[in-house]
PDB file of C-alpha atoms in Angstrom:
ATOM      1  CA  GLU A1480     107.891  70.355  76.798  1.00 75.00           C
ATOM      2  CA  PRO A1481     106.293  68.339  79.933  1.00 77.00           C
ATOM      3  CA  GLU A1482     103.031  69.076  79.947  1.00 94.00           C
ATOM      4  CA  VAL A1483     101.086  68.406  83.470  1.00 97.00           C
ATOM      5  CA  THR A1484      98.141  65.853  82.455  1.00 97.00           C
ATOM      6  CA  GLN A1485      94.331  65.039  83.241  1.00 98.00           C
ATOM      7  CA  THR A1486      91.947  62.391  83.777  1.00 97.00           C
ATOM      8  CA  PRO A1487      89.324  61.795  82.912  1.00 97.00           C
ATOM      9  CA  SER A1488      88.628  65.028  80.546  1.00 96.00           C
ATOM     10  CA  HIS A1489      85.515  64.879  81.242  1.00 97.00           C
ATOM     11  CA  GLN A1490      83.259  63.222  84.402  1.00 98.00           C
ATOM     12  CA  VAL A1491      79.562  62.855  84.955  1.00 98.00           C
ATOM     13  CA  THR A1492      78.190  61.676  88.688  1.00 98.00           C
ATOM     14  CA  GLN A1493      75.854  61.743  90.287  1.00 98.00           C
ATOM     15  CA  MET A1494      74.948  63.485  93.312  1.00 98.00           C
ATOM     16  CA  GLY A1495      76.107  61.624  95.816  1.00 98.00           C
ATOM     17  CA  GLN A1496      78.414  59.824  94.064  1.00 98.00           C
ATOM     18  CA  GLU A1497      82.193  60.124  95.130  1.00 98.00           C
ATOM     19  CA  VAL A1498      85.212  60.831  92.753  1.00 98.00           C
ATOM     20  CA  ILE A1499      88.257  60.417  91.488  1.00 98.00           C
ATOM     21  CA  LEU A1500      89.877  63.241  89.363  1.00 98.00           C
ATOM     22  CA  ARG A1501      93.840  62.148  88.486  1.00 98.00           C
ATOM     23  CA  CYS A1502      96.809  64.409  87.724  1.00 98.00           C
ATOM     24  CA  VAL A1503     100.461  63.253  86.633  1.00 97.00           C
ATOM     25  CA  PRO A1504     102.613  66.849  87.557  1.00 97.00           C
ATOM     26  CA  ILE A1505     106.098  67.412  85.419  1.00 96.00           C
ATOM     27  CA  SER A1506     107.685  64.860  87.409  1.00 92.00           C
ATOM     28  CA  ASN A1507     111.199  66.339  88.290  1.00 91.00           C
ATOM     29  CA  HIS A1508     108.466  69.100  90.371  1.00 95.00           C
ATOM     30  CA  LEU A1509     107.342  69.186  93.612  1.00 93.00           C
ATOM     31  CA  TYR A1510     104.685  71.250  94.299  1.00 96.00           C
ATOM     32  CA  PHE A1511     101.110  69.658  93.486  1.00 97.00           C
ATOM     33  CA  TYR A1512      98.064  71.266  93.694  1.00 97.00           C
ATOM     34  CA  TRP A1513      94.220  71.468  92.777  1.00 98.00           C
ATOM     35  CA  TYR A1514      92.353  75.215  90.905  1.00 98.00           C
ATOM     36  CA  ARG A1515      88.181  74.237  90.510  1.00 98.00           C
ATOM     37  CA  GLN A1516      85.946  76.404  87.902  1.00 98.00           C
ATOM     38  CA  ILE A1517      83.095  76.710  88.221  1.00 97.00           C
ATOM     39  CA  LEU A1518      81.652  77.299  84.293  1.00 94.00           C
ATOM     40  CA  GLY A1519      81.565  81.568  83.570  1.00 91.00           C
ATOM     41  CA  GLN A1520      83.080  82.307  87.403  1.00 93.00           C
ATOM     42  CA  LYS A1521      86.882  82.633  87.951  1.00 93.00           C
ATOM     43  CA  VAL A1522      90.084  79.545  88.902  1.00 97.00           C
ATOM     44  CA  GLU A1523      89.351  79.410  92.785  1.00 97.00           C
ATOM     45  CA  PHE A1524      92.608  78.302  94.835  1.00 97.00           C
ATOM     46  CA  LEU A1525      91.762  74.604  96.343  1.00 98.00           C
ATOM     47  CA  VAL A1526      94.374  73.261  98.090  1.00 98.00           C
ATOM     48  CA  SER A1527      99.099  72.923  97.364  1.00 96.00           C
ATOM     49  CA  PHE A1528     100.511  69.493  97.883  1.00 96.00           C
ATOM     50  CA  TYR A1529     104.206  69.045  99.318  1.00 95.00           C
ATOM     51  CA  ASN A1530     106.503  66.051 100.762  1.00 92.00           C
ATOM     52  CA  ASN A1531     103.815  64.243 101.188  1.00 93.00           C
ATOM     53  CA  GLU A1532     101.552  66.207 103.172  1.00 95.00           C
ATOM     54  CA  ILE A1533      98.753  69.197 102.457  1.00 96.00           C
ATOM     55  CA  SER A1534     100.300  72.391 102.853  1.00 95.00           C
ATOM     56  CA  GLU A1535      98.273  74.973 102.460  1.00 95.00           C
ATOM     57  CA  LYS A1536      94.146  74.287 101.462  1.00 96.00           C
ATOM     58  CA  SER A1537      91.150  77.019 100.895  1.00 96.00           C
ATOM     59  CA  GLU A1538      87.655  76.720 102.913  1.00 95.00           C
ATOM     60  CA  ILE A1539      86.290  75.405  99.637  1.00 96.00           C
ATOM     61  CA  PHE A1540      88.563  72.340 100.320  1.00 97.00           C
ATOM     62  CA  ASP A1541      85.825  71.031 102.928  1.00 95.00           C
ATOM     63  CA  ASP A1542      86.372  67.903 104.790  1.00 96.00           C
ATOM     64  CA  GLN A1543      84.691  66.242 101.430  1.00 97.00           C
ATOM     65  CA  PHE A1544      87.945  66.435  99.305  1.00 98.00           C
ATOM     66  CA  SER A1545      90.904  64.931 100.115  1.00 98.00           C
ATOM     67  CA  VAL A1546      94.211  64.468  98.233  1.00 98.00           C
ATOM     68  CA  GLU A1547      96.742  61.773  97.793  1.00 96.00           C
ATOM     69  CA  ARG A1548      99.969  60.296  95.826  1.00 93.00           C
ATOM     70  CA  PRO A1549     100.031  57.470  95.986  1.00 89.00           C
ATOM     71  CA  ASP A1550     102.607  56.474  93.768  1.00 88.00           C
ATOM     72  CA  GLY A1551     106.085  58.578  93.422  1.00 81.00           C
ATOM     73  CA  SER A1552     103.785  59.975  89.551  1.00 89.00           C
ATOM     74  CA  ASN A1553     100.308  60.205  90.182  1.00 94.00           C
ATOM     75  CA  PHE A1554      98.081  63.462  92.404  1.00 97.00           C
ATOM     76  CA  THR A1555      94.613  61.986  92.647  1.00 98.00           C
ATOM     77  CA  LEU A1556      91.552  64.458  94.676  1.00 98.00           C
ATOM     78  CA  LYS A1557      88.774  62.214  94.981  1.00 98.00           C
ATOM     79  CA  ILE A1558      85.416  64.130  96.334  1.00 98.00           C
ATOM     80  CA  ARG A1559      83.743  61.845  98.835  1.00 96.00           C
ATOM     81  CA  SER A1560      80.296  62.276  98.575  1.00 95.00           C
ATOM     82  CA  THR A1561      79.398  65.294  95.435  1.00 98.00           C
ATOM     83  CA  LYS A1562      76.866  67.416  95.234  1.00 97.00           C
ATOM     84  CA  LEU A1563      75.217  69.939  92.623  1.00 97.00           C
ATOM     85  CA  GLU A1564      77.832  72.852  93.500  1.00 97.00           C
ATOM     86  CA  ASP A1565      80.857  70.102  92.495  1.00 98.00           C
ATOM     87  CA  SER A1566      80.916  70.395  88.590  1.00 98.00           C
ATOM     88  CA  ALA A1567      83.128  72.642  87.827  1.00 98.00           C
ATOM     89  CA  MET A1568      86.245  72.518  85.806  1.00 98.00           C
ATOM     90  CA  TYR A1569      88.899  71.491  87.624  1.00 98.00           C
ATOM     91  CA  PHE A1570      92.654  71.718  86.726  1.00 98.00           C
ATOM     92  CA  CYS A1571      95.758  69.941  88.232  1.00 98.00           C
ATOM     93  CA  ALA A1572      99.247  71.947  88.528  1.00 97.00           C
ATOM     94  CA  SER A1573     102.444  71.585  89.825  1.00 96.00           C
ATOM     95  CA  SER A1574     106.056  73.494  90.243  1.00 95.00           C
ATOM     96  CA  ASP A1575     108.855  73.313  91.136  1.00 93.00           C
ATOM     97  CA  ARG A1576     109.623  75.729  93.497  1.00 89.00           C
ATOM     98  CA  LEU A1577     107.380  77.343  96.223  1.00 85.00           C
ATOM     99  CA  ASN A1578     108.546  80.712  95.090  1.00 83.00           C
ATOM    100  CA  ASN A1579     109.399  82.877  92.416  1.00 85.00           C
ATOM    101  CA  SER A1580     108.209  79.902  90.026  1.00 91.00           C
ATOM    102  CA  PRO A1581     105.283  79.131  87.511  1.00 94.00           C
ATOM    103  CA  LEU A1582     102.767  76.922  87.959  1.00 95.00           C
ATOM    104  CA  HIS A1583     101.861  74.008  84.822  1.00 96.00           C
ATOM    105  CA  PHE A1584      98.572  73.419  85.074  1.00 97.00           C
ATOM    106  CA  GLY A1585      96.677  70.517  83.187  1.00 97.00           C
ATOM    107  CA  ASN A1586      93.716  70.745  80.658  1.00 96.00           C
ATOM    108  CA  GLY A1587      91.334  70.555  83.568  1.00 97.00           C
ATOM    109  CA  THR A1588      88.664  67.392  84.259  1.00 98.00           C
ATOM    110  CA  ARG A1589      85.305  69.169  83.744  1.00 98.00           C
ATOM    111  CA  LEU A1590      83.023  67.094  86.693  1.00 98.00           C
ATOM    112  CA  THR A1591      79.320  67.475  85.546  1.00 98.00           C
ATOM    113  CA  VAL A1592      77.132  66.059  88.997  1.00 98.00           C
ATOM    114  CA  THR A1593      73.015  65.280  87.913  1.00 97.00           C
TER     115      THR A1593
ATOM    116  CA  GLY B 763      94.914  87.214 100.643  1.00 83.00           C
ATOM    117  CA  ILE B 764      96.150  88.598  97.354  1.00 91.00           C
ATOM    118  CA  GLN B 765      93.039  90.613  95.656  1.00 94.00           C
ATOM    119  CA  VAL B 766      93.336  90.466  91.623  1.00 96.00           C
ATOM    120  CA  GLU B 767      91.854  92.954  90.275  1.00 97.00           C
ATOM    121  CA  GLN B 768      91.775  93.097  85.954  1.00 98.00           C
ATOM    122  CA  SER B 769      90.192  95.432  83.544  1.00 98.00           C
ATOM    123  CA  PRO B 770      87.701  95.860  81.414  1.00 98.00           C
ATOM    124  CA  PRO B 771      85.579  92.584  81.938  1.00 97.00           C
ATOM    125  CA  ASP B 772      84.623  92.478  78.519  1.00 97.00           C
ATOM    126  CA  LEU B 773      86.271  94.284  75.371  1.00 97.00           C
ATOM    127  CA  ILE B 774      85.394  93.146  71.798  1.00 97.00           C
ATOM    128  CA  LEU B 775      87.499  93.993  69.184  1.00 96.00           C
ATOM    129  CA  GLN B 776      87.870  93.891  65.158  1.00 97.00           C
ATOM    130  CA  GLU B 777      90.213  91.584  64.103  1.00 98.00           C
ATOM    131  CA  GLY B 778      93.658  93.746  64.000  1.00 98.00           C
ATOM    132  CA  ALA B 779      93.385  96.268  66.697  1.00 98.00           C
ATOM    133  CA  ASN B 780      95.782  96.454  68.862  1.00 97.00           C
ATOM    134  CA  SER B 781      94.217  96.399  73.494  1.00 96.00           C
ATOM    135  CA  THR B 782      95.767  96.314  76.165  1.00 98.00           C
ATOM    136  CA  LEU B 783      94.507  94.799  79.074  1.00 98.00           C
ATOM    137  CA  ARG B 784      95.200  95.238  82.683  1.00 98.00           C
ATOM    138  CA  CYS B 785      95.653  93.850  86.129  1.00 98.00           C
ATOM    139  CA  ASN B 786      95.991  95.376  89.503  1.00 98.00           C
ATOM    140  CA  PHE B 787      97.320  93.241  92.905  1.00 96.00           C
ATOM    141  CA  SER B 788      96.103  94.599  96.207  1.00 96.00           C
ATOM    142  CA  ASP B 789     100.181  93.235  97.202  1.00 93.00           C
ATOM    143  CA  SER B 790     103.870  91.907  96.618  1.00 92.00           C
ATOM    144  CA  VAL B 791     103.560  88.732  95.005  1.00 91.00           C
ATOM    145  CA  ASN B 792     106.301  86.658  93.502  1.00 87.00           C
ATOM    146  CA  ASN B 793     105.013  84.481  91.468  1.00 93.00           C
ATOM    147  CA  LEU B 794     103.035  86.620  87.871  1.00 96.00           C
ATOM    148  CA  GLN B 795     101.694  84.467  85.105  1.00 97.00           C
ATOM    149  CA  TRP B 796      98.929  85.617  82.411  1.00 98.00           C
ATOM    150  CA  PHE B 797      96.742  82.346  80.891  1.00 98.00           C
ATOM    151  CA  HIS B 798      95.137  82.602  77.770  1.00 97.00           C
ATOM    152  CA  GLN B 799      91.345  80.305  78.649  1.00 96.00           C
ATOM    153  CA  ASN B 800      89.749  79.193  75.064  1.00 90.00           C
ATOM    154  CA  PRO B 801      87.311  78.110  74.582  1.00 88.00           C
ATOM    155  CA  TRP B 802      87.076  74.206  75.817  1.00 90.00           C
ATOM    156  CA  GLY B 803      88.420  75.723  79.129  1.00 93.00           C
ATOM    157  CA  GLN B 804      92.483  74.701  78.746  1.00 94.00           C
ATOM    158  CA  LEU B 805      94.982  77.318  80.595  1.00 95.00           C
ATOM    159  CA  ILE B 806      96.940  78.216  77.833  1.00 94.00           C
ATOM    160  CA  ASN B 807     100.139  80.211  79.558  1.00 95.00           C
ATOM    161  CA  LEU B 808     100.875  82.810  77.907  1.00 97.00           C
ATOM    162  CA  PHE B 809     103.791  84.324  80.661  1.00 97.00           C
ATOM    163  CA  TYR B 810     105.354  83.944  83.707  1.00 97.00           C
ATOM    164  CA  ILE B 811     106.517  87.827  84.580  1.00 97.00           C
ATOM    165  CA  PRO B 812     107.241  88.810  87.850  1.00 95.00           C
ATOM    166  CA  SER B 813     109.035  91.819  87.112  1.00 95.00           C
ATOM    167  CA  GLY B 814     109.905  93.339  83.620  1.00 97.00           C
ATOM    168  CA  THR B 815     108.718  93.232  80.453  1.00 98.00           C
ATOM    169  CA  LYS B 816     108.597  89.976  77.726  1.00 98.00           C
ATOM    170  CA  GLN B 817     107.431  89.596  73.707  1.00 98.00           C
ATOM    171  CA  ASN B 818     106.008  86.304  71.932  1.00 97.00           C
ATOM    172  CA  GLY B 819     104.604  87.389  68.365  1.00 97.00           C
ATOM    173  CA  ARG B 820     102.162  89.225  68.787  1.00 98.00           C
ATOM    174  CA  LEU B 821     101.339  89.262  72.342  1.00 98.00           C
ATOM    175  CA  SER B 822     104.026  90.801  76.036  1.00 98.00           C
ATOM    176  CA  ALA B 823     103.871  92.102  78.875  1.00 98.00           C
ATOM    177  CA  THR B 824     104.686  93.579  81.485  1.00 98.00           C
ATOM    178  CA  THR B 825     104.309  93.825  85.323  1.00 97.00           C
ATOM    179  CA  VAL B 826     105.632  96.966  87.527  1.00 97.00           C
ATOM    180  CA  ALA B 827     106.389  95.310  90.407  1.00 94.00           C
ATOM    181  CA  THR B 828     106.758  98.658  92.641  1.00 94.00           C
ATOM    182  CA  GLU B 829     103.368  99.348  91.248  1.00 96.00           C
ATOM    183  CA  ARG B 830     101.568  96.196  92.056  1.00 96.00           C
ATOM    184  CA  TYR B 831     100.292  95.958  88.213  1.00 97.00           C
ATOM    185  CA  SER B 832     100.532  94.211  85.257  1.00 98.00           C
ATOM    186  CA  LEU B 833      99.578  94.842  81.894  1.00 98.00           C
ATOM    187  CA  LEU B 834      99.284  92.472  78.996  1.00 98.00           C
ATOM    188  CA  TYR B 835      99.423  94.180  74.933  1.00 98.00           C
ATOM    189  CA  ILE B 836      97.848  91.933  71.747  1.00 98.00           C
ATOM    190  CA  SER B 837      99.188  94.201  68.297  1.00 98.00           C
ATOM    191  CA  SER B 838      96.701  93.072  65.831  1.00 98.00           C
ATOM    192  CA  SER B 839      94.081  91.508  66.784  1.00 97.00           C
ATOM    193  CA  GLN B 840      93.102  88.010  65.688  1.00 97.00           C
ATOM    194  CA  THR B 841      89.643  86.052  66.251  1.00 95.00           C
ATOM    195  CA  THR B 842      91.685  83.076  67.584  1.00 94.00           C
ATOM    196  CA  ASP B 843      92.326  85.226  70.399  1.00 96.00           C
ATOM    197  CA  SER B 844      88.653  85.024  71.569  1.00 95.00           C
ATOM    198  CA  GLY B 845      88.232  84.367  74.385  1.00 95.00           C
ATOM    199  CA  VAL B 846      89.027  85.054  78.791  1.00 97.00           C
ATOM    200  CA  TYR B 847      92.330  86.538  79.556  1.00 98.00           C
ATOM    201  CA  PHE B 848      93.597  85.623  83.366  1.00 98.00           C
ATOM    202  CA  CYS B 849      95.904  87.132  85.322  1.00 98.00           C
ATOM    203  CA  ALA B 850      97.692  85.143  88.700  1.00 97.00           C
ATOM    204  CA  GLY B 851      99.135  86.148  90.965  1.00 95.00           C
ATOM    205  CA  SER B 852     100.717  84.941  94.379  1.00 91.00           C
ATOM    206  CA  ALA B 853     102.419  85.723  97.791  1.00 82.00           C
ATOM    207  CA  ARG B 854     101.310  82.201  98.872  1.00 82.00           C
ATOM    208  CA  GLN B 855      99.078  80.932  96.618  1.00 89.00           C
ATOM    209  CA  LEU B 856      98.097  81.845  93.405  1.00 94.00           C
ATOM    210  CA  THR B 857      95.249  83.630  93.034  1.00 96.00           C
ATOM    211  CA  PHE B 858      93.271  84.708  89.243  1.00 97.00           C
ATOM    212  CA  GLY B 859      92.009  87.225  88.864  1.00 97.00           C
ATOM    213  CA  SER B 860      87.913  87.969  87.131  1.00 97.00           C
ATOM    214  CA  GLY B 861      89.402  86.851  84.016  1.00 97.00           C
ATOM    215  CA  THR B 862      88.936  90.055  81.349  1.00 97.00           C
ATOM    216  CA  GLN B 863      86.442  88.633  78.476  1.00 97.00           C
ATOM    217  CA  LEU B 864      87.351  89.172  74.796  1.00 97.00           C
ATOM    218  CA  THR B 865      86.000  89.253  71.407  1.00 97.00           C
ATOM    219  CA  VAL B 866      88.228  89.735  67.984  1.00 97.00           C
ATOM    220  CA  LEU B 867      85.088  90.255  65.689  1.00 97.00           C
ATOM    221  CA  PRO B 868      85.797  89.179  62.015  1.00 95.00           C
TER     222      PRO B 868
END
């Protein structure tokens, strides 16, 4: 079964540094998402992306965050200047339709900001 | 956005017992999924079930869309079933509940 793959699985960075989290969605999927889970809390929506632009974003997704689909296979989340509170598990997901279709999640990238 | 309530928040079972987890939604959803988060933090998709009933081995799920709730049944629980179970639903973006922390004791 096709999978969403995320790299790296773990990332440690210092406060103020930029990080890029990478995702390869399922190849025929058109809708892409990033979610975040702070340790011990629920999974929160960050942003959705379709047709090379953001279709929806949450209040969490402020100016320090950006997403990009640099080529036909990768989908990236950039955090410009990391803060301690950005430490979390970041999940990428993709789906083939906007509605009535499951989201397929990657295994996540655990980001630790020190 | 929609609100997703899960119950119970915590559940401790003896191995072999059955359990029912519940998820209530504040509004109609066109997508409903159940996930198991394993100890490594991975979200394992259990069911895509916007309506009806599905079964997969010892797990089954039922969604009553008109009443805006879904149930996850775990039968003959095993220690490997331990972890956090999330339901999530969407009208627009997928919204997760707070999860049920399940502990199955040997």
